[in-house]
CSV table of C-alpha atoms and ligand atoms in Angstrom, one decimal:
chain,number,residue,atom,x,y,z
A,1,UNK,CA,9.0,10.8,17.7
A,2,UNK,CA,5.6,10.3,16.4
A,3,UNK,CA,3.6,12.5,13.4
A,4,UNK,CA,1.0,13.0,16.6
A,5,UNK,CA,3.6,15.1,18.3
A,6,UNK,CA,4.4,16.7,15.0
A,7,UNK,CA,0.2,17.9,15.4
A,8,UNK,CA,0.4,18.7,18.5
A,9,UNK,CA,2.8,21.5,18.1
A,10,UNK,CA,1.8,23.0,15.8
A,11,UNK,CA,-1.4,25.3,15.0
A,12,UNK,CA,-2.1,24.6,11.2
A,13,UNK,CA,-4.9,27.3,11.1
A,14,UNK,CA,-1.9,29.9,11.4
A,15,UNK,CA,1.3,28.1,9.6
A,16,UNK,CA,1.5,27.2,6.4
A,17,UNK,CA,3.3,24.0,7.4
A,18,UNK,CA,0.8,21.2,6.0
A,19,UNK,CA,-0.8,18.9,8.3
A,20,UNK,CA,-0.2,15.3,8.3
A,21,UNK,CA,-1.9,13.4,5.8
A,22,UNK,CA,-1.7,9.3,5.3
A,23,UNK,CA,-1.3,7.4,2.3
A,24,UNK,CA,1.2,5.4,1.1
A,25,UNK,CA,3.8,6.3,-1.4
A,26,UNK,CA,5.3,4.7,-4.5
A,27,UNK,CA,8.9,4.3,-6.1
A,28,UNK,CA,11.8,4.8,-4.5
A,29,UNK,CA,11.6,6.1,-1.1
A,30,UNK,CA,12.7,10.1,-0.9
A,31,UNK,CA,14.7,12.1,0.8
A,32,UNK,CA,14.5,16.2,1.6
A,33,UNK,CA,17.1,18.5,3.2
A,34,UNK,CA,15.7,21.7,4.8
A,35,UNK,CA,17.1,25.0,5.1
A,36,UNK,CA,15.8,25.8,8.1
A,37,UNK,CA,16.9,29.7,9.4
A,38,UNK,CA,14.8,29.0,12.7
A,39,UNK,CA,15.9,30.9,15.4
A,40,UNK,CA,19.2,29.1,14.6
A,41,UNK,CA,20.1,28.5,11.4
A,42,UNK,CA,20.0,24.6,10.8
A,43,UNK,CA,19.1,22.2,8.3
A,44,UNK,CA,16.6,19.5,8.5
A,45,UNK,CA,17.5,16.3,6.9
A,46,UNK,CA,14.1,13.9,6.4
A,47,UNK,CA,14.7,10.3,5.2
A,48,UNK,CA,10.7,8.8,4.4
A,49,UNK,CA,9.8,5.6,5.8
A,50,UNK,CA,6.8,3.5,6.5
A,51,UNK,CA,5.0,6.4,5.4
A,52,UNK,CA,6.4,9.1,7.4
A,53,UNK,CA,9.6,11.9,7.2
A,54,UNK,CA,12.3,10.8,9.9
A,55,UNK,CA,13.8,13.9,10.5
A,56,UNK,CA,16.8,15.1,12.0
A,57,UNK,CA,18.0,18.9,12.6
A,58,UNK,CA,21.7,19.2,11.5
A,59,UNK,CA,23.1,22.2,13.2
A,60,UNK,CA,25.8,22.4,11.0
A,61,UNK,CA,24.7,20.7,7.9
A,62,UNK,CA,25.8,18.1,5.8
A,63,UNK,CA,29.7,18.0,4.9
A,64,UNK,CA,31.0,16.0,2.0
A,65,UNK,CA,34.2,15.9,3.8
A,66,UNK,CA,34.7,12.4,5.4
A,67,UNK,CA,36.7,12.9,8.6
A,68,UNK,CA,33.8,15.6,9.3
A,69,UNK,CA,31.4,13.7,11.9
A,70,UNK,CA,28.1,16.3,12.2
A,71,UNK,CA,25.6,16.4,15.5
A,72,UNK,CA,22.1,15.1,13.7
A,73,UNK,CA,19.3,15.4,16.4
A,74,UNK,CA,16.3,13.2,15.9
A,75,UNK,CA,13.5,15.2,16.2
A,76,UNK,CA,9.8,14.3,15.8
A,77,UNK,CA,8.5,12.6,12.4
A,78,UNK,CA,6.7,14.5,9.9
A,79,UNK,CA,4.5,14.0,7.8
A,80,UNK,CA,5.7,13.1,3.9
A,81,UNK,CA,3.8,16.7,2.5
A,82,UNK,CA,6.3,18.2,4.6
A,83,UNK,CA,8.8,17.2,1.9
A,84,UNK,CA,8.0,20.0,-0.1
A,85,UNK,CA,7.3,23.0,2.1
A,86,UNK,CA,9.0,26.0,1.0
A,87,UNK,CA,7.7,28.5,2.9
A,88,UNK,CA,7.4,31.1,6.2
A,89,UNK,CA,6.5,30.0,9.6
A,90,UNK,CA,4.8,33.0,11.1
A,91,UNK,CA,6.6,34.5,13.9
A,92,UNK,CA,5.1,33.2,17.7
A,93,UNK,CA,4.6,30.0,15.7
A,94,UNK,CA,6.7,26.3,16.5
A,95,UNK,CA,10.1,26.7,14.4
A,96,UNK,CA,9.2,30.1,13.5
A,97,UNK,CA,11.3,31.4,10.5
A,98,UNK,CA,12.3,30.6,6.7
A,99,UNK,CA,12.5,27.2,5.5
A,100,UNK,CA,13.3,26.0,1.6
A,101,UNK,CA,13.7,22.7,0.0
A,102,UNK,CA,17.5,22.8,-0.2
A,103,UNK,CA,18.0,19.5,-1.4
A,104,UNK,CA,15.7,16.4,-2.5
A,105,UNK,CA,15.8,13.4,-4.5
A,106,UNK,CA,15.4,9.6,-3.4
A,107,UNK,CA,17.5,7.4,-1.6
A,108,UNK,CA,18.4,3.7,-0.5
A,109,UNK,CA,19.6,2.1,2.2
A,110,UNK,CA,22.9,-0.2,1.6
A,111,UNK,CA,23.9,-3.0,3.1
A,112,UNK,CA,27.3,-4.4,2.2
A,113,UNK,CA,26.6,-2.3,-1.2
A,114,UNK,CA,23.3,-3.7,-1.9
A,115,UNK,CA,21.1,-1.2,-3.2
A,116,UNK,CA,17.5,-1.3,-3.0
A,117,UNK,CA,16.0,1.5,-4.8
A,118,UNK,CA,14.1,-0.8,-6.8
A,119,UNK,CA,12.2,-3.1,-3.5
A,120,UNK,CA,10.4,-0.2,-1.6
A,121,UNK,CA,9.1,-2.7,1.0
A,122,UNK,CA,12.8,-4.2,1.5
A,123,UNK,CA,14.5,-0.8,1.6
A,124,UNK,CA,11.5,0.2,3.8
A,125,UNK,CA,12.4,-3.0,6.6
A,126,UNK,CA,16.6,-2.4,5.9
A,127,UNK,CA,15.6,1.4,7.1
A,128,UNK,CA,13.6,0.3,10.3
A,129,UNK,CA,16.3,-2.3,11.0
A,130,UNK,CA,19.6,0.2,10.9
A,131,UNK,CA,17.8,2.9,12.6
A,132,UNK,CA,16.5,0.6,15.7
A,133,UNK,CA,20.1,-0.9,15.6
A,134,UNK,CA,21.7,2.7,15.8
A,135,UNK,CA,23.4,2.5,12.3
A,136,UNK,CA,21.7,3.4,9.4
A,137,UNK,CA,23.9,3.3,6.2
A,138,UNK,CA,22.0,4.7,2.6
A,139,UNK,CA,22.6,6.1,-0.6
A,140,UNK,CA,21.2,9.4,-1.6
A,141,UNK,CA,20.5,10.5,-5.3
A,142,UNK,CA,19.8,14.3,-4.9
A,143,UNK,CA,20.6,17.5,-6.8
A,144,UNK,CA,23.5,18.0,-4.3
A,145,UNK,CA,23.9,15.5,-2.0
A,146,UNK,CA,24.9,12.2,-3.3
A,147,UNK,CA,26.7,8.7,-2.6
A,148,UNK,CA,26.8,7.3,0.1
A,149,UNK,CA,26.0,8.4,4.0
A,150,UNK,CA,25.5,6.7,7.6
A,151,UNK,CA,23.4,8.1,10.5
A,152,UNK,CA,25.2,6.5,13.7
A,153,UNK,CA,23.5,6.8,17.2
A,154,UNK,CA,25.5,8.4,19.9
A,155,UNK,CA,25.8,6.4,23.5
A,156,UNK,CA,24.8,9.8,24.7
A,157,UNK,CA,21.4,11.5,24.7
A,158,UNK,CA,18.6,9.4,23.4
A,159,UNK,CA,18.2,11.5,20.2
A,160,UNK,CA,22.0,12.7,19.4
A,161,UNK,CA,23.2,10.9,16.1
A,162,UNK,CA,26.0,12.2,13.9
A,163,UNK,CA,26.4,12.8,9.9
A,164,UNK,CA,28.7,10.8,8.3
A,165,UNK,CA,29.9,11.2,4.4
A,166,UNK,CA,31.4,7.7,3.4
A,167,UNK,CA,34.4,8.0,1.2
A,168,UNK,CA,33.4,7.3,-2.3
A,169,UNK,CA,33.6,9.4,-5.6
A,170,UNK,CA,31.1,12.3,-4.4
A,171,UNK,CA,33.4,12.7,-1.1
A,172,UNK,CA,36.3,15.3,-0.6
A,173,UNK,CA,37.2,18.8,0.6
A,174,UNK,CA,37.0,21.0,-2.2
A,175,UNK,CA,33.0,21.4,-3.1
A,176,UNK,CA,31.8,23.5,-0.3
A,177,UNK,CA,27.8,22.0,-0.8
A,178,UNK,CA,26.8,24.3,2.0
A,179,UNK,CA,27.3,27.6,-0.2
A,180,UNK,CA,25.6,26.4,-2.7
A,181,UNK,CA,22.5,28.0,-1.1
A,182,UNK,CA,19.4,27.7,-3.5
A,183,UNK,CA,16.4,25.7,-3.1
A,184,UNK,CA,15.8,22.6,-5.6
A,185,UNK,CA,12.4,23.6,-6.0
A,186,UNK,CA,12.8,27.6,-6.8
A,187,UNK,CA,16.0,28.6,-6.7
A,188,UNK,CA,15.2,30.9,-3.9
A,189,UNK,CA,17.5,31.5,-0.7
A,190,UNK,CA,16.4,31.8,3.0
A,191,UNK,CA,17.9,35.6,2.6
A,192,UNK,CA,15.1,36.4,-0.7
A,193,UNK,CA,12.5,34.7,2.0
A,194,UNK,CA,13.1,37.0,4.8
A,195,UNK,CA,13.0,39.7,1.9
A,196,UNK,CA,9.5,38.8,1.7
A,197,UNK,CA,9.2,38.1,5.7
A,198,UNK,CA,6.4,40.8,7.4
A,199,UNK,CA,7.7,42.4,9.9
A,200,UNK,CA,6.0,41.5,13.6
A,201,UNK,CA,3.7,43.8,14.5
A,202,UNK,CA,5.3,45.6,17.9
A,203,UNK,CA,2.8,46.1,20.5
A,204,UNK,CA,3.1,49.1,22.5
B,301,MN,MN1,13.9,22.7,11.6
Protein backbone atom coordinates (compact mmCIF):
# COMPACT_ATOMS: atom_id res chain seq x y z
CA UNK A 1 0.00 0.00 0.00
CA UNK A 2 2.97 2.04 -0.75
CA UNK A 3 3.16 5.84 -2.71
CA UNK A 4 5.48 3.50 -5.26
CA UNK A 5 2.51 1.66 -6.32
CA UNK A 6 0.56 4.89 -6.32
CA UNK A 7 3.51 5.74 -9.42
CA UNK A 8 3.36 2.86 -10.87
CA UNK A 9 -0.15 3.19 -11.99
CA UNK A 10 -0.38 5.92 -13.03
CA UNK A 11 1.12 7.91 -16.22
CA UNK A 12 1.49 11.59 -14.94
CA UNK A 13 2.47 12.85 -18.39
CA UNK A 14 -1.29 12.20 -19.32
CA UNK A 15 -3.41 12.78 -15.83
CA UNK A 16 -3.54 15.66 -14.11
CA UNK A 17 -3.33 13.69 -10.85
CA UNK A 18 0.10 15.15 -9.19
CA UNK A 19 2.94 12.95 -8.75
CA UNK A 20 4.27 12.16 -5.40
CA UNK A 21 6.31 14.60 -3.91
CA UNK A 22 8.19 14.25 -0.15
CA UNK A 23 8.43 16.70 2.41
CA UNK A 24 7.10 16.82 5.61
CA UNK A 25 4.11 18.75 6.79
CA UNK A 26 3.29 20.98 9.69
CA UNK A 27 0.16 21.53 12.14
CA UNK A 28 -2.32 19.30 12.62
CA UNK A 29 -2.33 16.43 10.43
CA UNK A 30 -5.28 16.61 7.55
CA UNK A 31 -7.75 14.86 6.29
CA UNK A 32 -9.63 14.91 2.52
CA UNK A 33 -12.77 13.08 1.31
CA UNK A 34 -13.00 12.47 -2.46
CA UNK A 35 -15.83 12.48 -4.66
CA UNK A 36 -14.69 10.07 -6.80
CA UNK A 37 -17.43 9.23 -9.93
CA UNK A 38 -14.89 6.51 -11.29
CA UNK A 39 -16.43 4.04 -13.07
CA UNK A 40 -18.37 3.59 -9.85
CA UNK A 41 -19.34 6.35 -8.00
CA UNK A 42 -17.31 6.22 -4.60
CA UNK A 43 -15.66 8.44 -2.30
CA UNK A 44 -12.16 8.39 -1.19
CA UNK A 45 -11.42 9.08 2.35
CA UNK A 46 -7.38 10.04 2.94
CA UNK A 47 -6.22 10.32 6.54
CA UNK A 48 -2.17 11.88 6.21
CA UNK A 49 0.41 10.20 8.07
CA UNK A 50 4.11 9.92 8.29
CA UNK A 51 4.00 11.96 5.35
CA UNK A 52 1.71 10.25 3.08
CA UNK A 53 -2.45 10.04 2.30
CA UNK A 54 -3.87 6.61 3.69
CA UNK A 55 -6.58 6.18 1.63
CA UNK A 56 -9.60 4.22 1.59
CA UNK A 57 -12.47 3.99 -1.21
CA UNK A 58 -15.89 4.19 0.50
CA UNK A 59 -18.35 2.68 -1.86
CA UNK A 60 -21.06 4.16 -0.11
CA UNK A 61 -19.73 7.08 1.64
CA UNK A 62 -19.55 8.28 4.92
CA UNK A 63 -22.99 8.13 7.07
CA UNK A 64 -23.47 10.16 10.23
CA UNK A 65 -25.89 7.60 11.26
CA UNK A 66 -24.31 5.37 14.00
CA UNK A 67 -25.79 1.89 13.52
CA UNK A 68 -24.59 2.52 9.77
CA UNK A 69 -21.30 0.30 9.52
CA UNK A 70 -19.79 1.34 5.68
CA UNK A 71 -17.23 -1.11 3.52
CA UNK A 72 -13.83 1.26 3.50
CA UNK A 73 -11.21 -0.54 1.25
CA UNK A 74 -7.71 0.34 1.85
CA UNK A 75 -6.29 1.11 -1.24
CA UNK A 76 -2.74 2.29 -2.03
CA UNK A 77 -1.18 5.51 -0.30
CA UNK A 78 -0.97 8.71 -2.02
CA UNK A 79 0.86 11.22 -2.01
CA UNK A 80 -0.24 14.41 0.40
CA UNK A 81 -0.60 16.91 -3.03
CA UNK A 82 -3.21 14.51 -3.76
CA UNK A 83 -5.22 16.23 -1.03
CA UNK A 84 -6.30 18.80 -3.21
CA UNK A 85 -6.91 17.43 -6.61
CA UNK A 86 -10.07 18.60 -8.09
CA UNK A 87 -9.92 17.56 -11.29
CA UNK A 88 -10.51 14.97 -14.55
CA UNK A 89 -8.79 11.77 -15.05
CA UNK A 90 -8.71 11.38 -18.77
CA UNK A 91 -10.63 8.54 -19.97
CA UNK A 92 -8.16 5.03 -20.64
CA UNK A 93 -6.31 6.50 -17.66
CA UNK A 94 -6.12 4.55 -13.79
CA UNK A 95 -9.46 5.77 -11.95
CA UNK A 96 -10.63 7.46 -14.98
CA UNK A 97 -13.43 9.98 -14.26
CA UNK A 98 -14.40 13.12 -11.99
CA UNK A 99 -13.00 13.66 -8.72
CA UNK A 100 -13.60 16.93 -6.27
CA UNK A 101 -12.45 17.76 -2.87
CA UNK A 102 -15.72 16.98 -1.13
CA UNK A 103 -14.66 17.38 2.27
CA UNK A 104 -11.27 18.52 4.08
CA UNK A 105 -10.10 19.80 7.24
CA UNK A 106 -7.64 18.21 9.88
CA UNK A 107 -8.11 15.54 12.22
CA UNK A 108 -6.79 13.62 15.40
CA UNK A 109 -6.63 10.45 16.59
CA UNK A 110 -8.38 9.74 20.20
CA UNK A 111 -7.56 7.63 22.64
CA UNK A 112 -9.88 7.29 25.56
CA UNK A 113 -10.80 11.05 24.50
CA UNK A 114 -7.40 12.36 24.32
CA UNK A 115 -6.99 14.61 21.56
CA UNK A 116 -3.81 15.31 19.91
CA UNK A 117 -4.18 17.96 17.42
CA UNK A 118 -1.65 19.95 19.05
CA UNK A 119 1.51 16.84 19.20
CA UNK A 120 1.79 16.07 15.33
CA UNK A 121 4.58 13.41 16.14
CA UNK A 122 2.29 11.78 18.97
CA UNK A 123 -0.90 11.88 16.77
CA UNK A 124 1.40 10.66 14.00
CA UNK A 125 2.62 7.23 16.32
CA UNK A 126 -1.34 6.93 17.94
CA UNK A 127 -2.22 6.67 13.95
CA UNK A 128 0.46 4.04 13.03
CA UNK A 129 -0.44 2.19 16.28
CA UNK A 130 -4.47 1.88 15.68
CA UNK A 131 -4.17 1.16 12.11
CA UNK A 132 -1.46 -1.80 12.60
CA UNK A 133 -3.72 -2.94 15.49
CA UNK A 134 -6.91 -2.89 13.24
CA UNK A 135 -8.73 -0.03 15.15
CA UNK A 136 -8.10 3.36 14.38
CA UNK A 137 -10.36 5.78 16.36
CA UNK A 138 -9.94 9.89 15.39
CA UNK A 139 -11.64 13.05 15.41
CA UNK A 140 -12.25 14.95 12.24
CA UNK A 141 -12.74 18.82 12.03
CA UNK A 142 -14.04 19.37 8.42
CA UNK A 143 -16.51 21.46 6.63
CA UNK A 144 -18.94 18.47 6.85
CA UNK A 145 -17.70 15.76 8.52
CA UNK A 146 -17.03 16.13 12.11
CA UNK A 147 -16.64 14.39 15.64
CA UNK A 148 -15.70 11.53 16.11
CA UNK A 149 -15.03 8.19 13.72
CA UNK A 150 -13.26 4.66 13.89
CA UNK A 151 -11.77 2.68 10.94
CA UNK A 152 -12.10 -1.13 12.20
CA UNK A 153 -10.35 -3.93 10.12
CA UNK A 154 -12.53 -6.72 9.02
CA UNK A 155 -11.20 -10.59 9.77
CA UNK A 156 -11.97 -10.89 6.15
CA UNK A 157 -9.99 -9.64 3.13
CA UNK A 158 -6.70 -8.07 3.93
CA UNK A 159 -7.85 -4.62 2.96
CA UNK A 160 -11.82 -4.56 3.86
CA UNK A 161 -12.33 -2.05 6.92
CA UNK A 162 -15.67 -0.48 7.73
CA UNK A 163 -16.81 3.27 8.55
CA UNK A 164 -18.00 3.92 11.68
CA UNK A 165 -19.75 7.33 13.04
CA UNK A 166 -19.36 7.26 16.94
CA UNK A 167 -22.33 8.68 18.75
CA UNK A 168 -21.62 12.08 19.86
CA UNK A 169 -23.36 15.57 19.10
CA UNK A 170 -22.57 15.62 15.16
CA UNK A 171 -24.21 12.01 14.91
CA UNK A 172 -27.92 11.19 13.93
CA UNK A 173 -30.34 10.41 11.06
CA UNK A 174 -31.62 13.57 9.96
CA UNK A 175 -28.53 15.45 8.03
CA UNK A 176 -28.25 13.55 4.89
CA UNK A 177 -24.17 14.77 4.52
CA UNK A 178 -24.17 12.77 1.28
CA UNK A 179 -26.54 15.32 -0.59
CA UNK A 180 -24.83 17.89 0.27
CA UNK A 181 -22.76 17.49 -3.00
CA UNK A 182 -20.30 20.54 -3.43
CA UNK A 183 -16.74 20.52 -3.28
CA UNK A 184 -14.98 22.48 -0.22
CA UNK A 185 -12.64 23.92 -2.50
CA UNK A 186 -15.14 25.29 -5.47
CA UNK A 187 -18.28 24.55 -4.83
CA UNK A 188 -18.41 22.55 -7.99
CA UNK A 189 -20.27 19.04 -8.35
CA UNK A 190 -18.95 15.81 -10.12
CA UNK A 191 -22.26 16.48 -12.48
CA UNK A 192 -20.70 20.47 -13.52
CA UNK A 193 -17.32 18.32 -14.09
CA UNK A 194 -18.64 15.92 -16.49
CA UNK A 195 -20.25 19.19 -17.98
CA UNK A 196 -16.89 20.06 -18.78
CA UNK A 197 -15.71 16.27 -19.47
CA UNK A 198 -14.45 15.87 -23.53
CA UNK A 199 -16.09 13.44 -24.98
CA UNK A 200 -13.64 10.19 -26.03
CA UNK A 201 -12.79 10.33 -29.37
CA UNK A 202 -14.65 7.03 -31.02
CA UNK A 203 -12.35 5.30 -33.33
CA UNK A 204 -13.92 3.89 -36.34
MN1 LIG B 1 -11.05 6.73 -6.05
Amino acid sequence: MSVKEYREKRDFTRTPEPPPQAGPGAGPLLFVVQKHAARRLHYDLRLEVDGVLKSWAVPGGPSLDPSVKRLAVMVEDHPLDYASFEGIIPEGEYGAGQVIVWDSGDYSPSAEGRLLFADRDAAQAAVREGLARGKLSFVLRGWKLKGSWALVKMKRGDNNWLLIKHQDDFAGTSRDVLAEGESVLSGRTVDDLKADTPAVRKSS
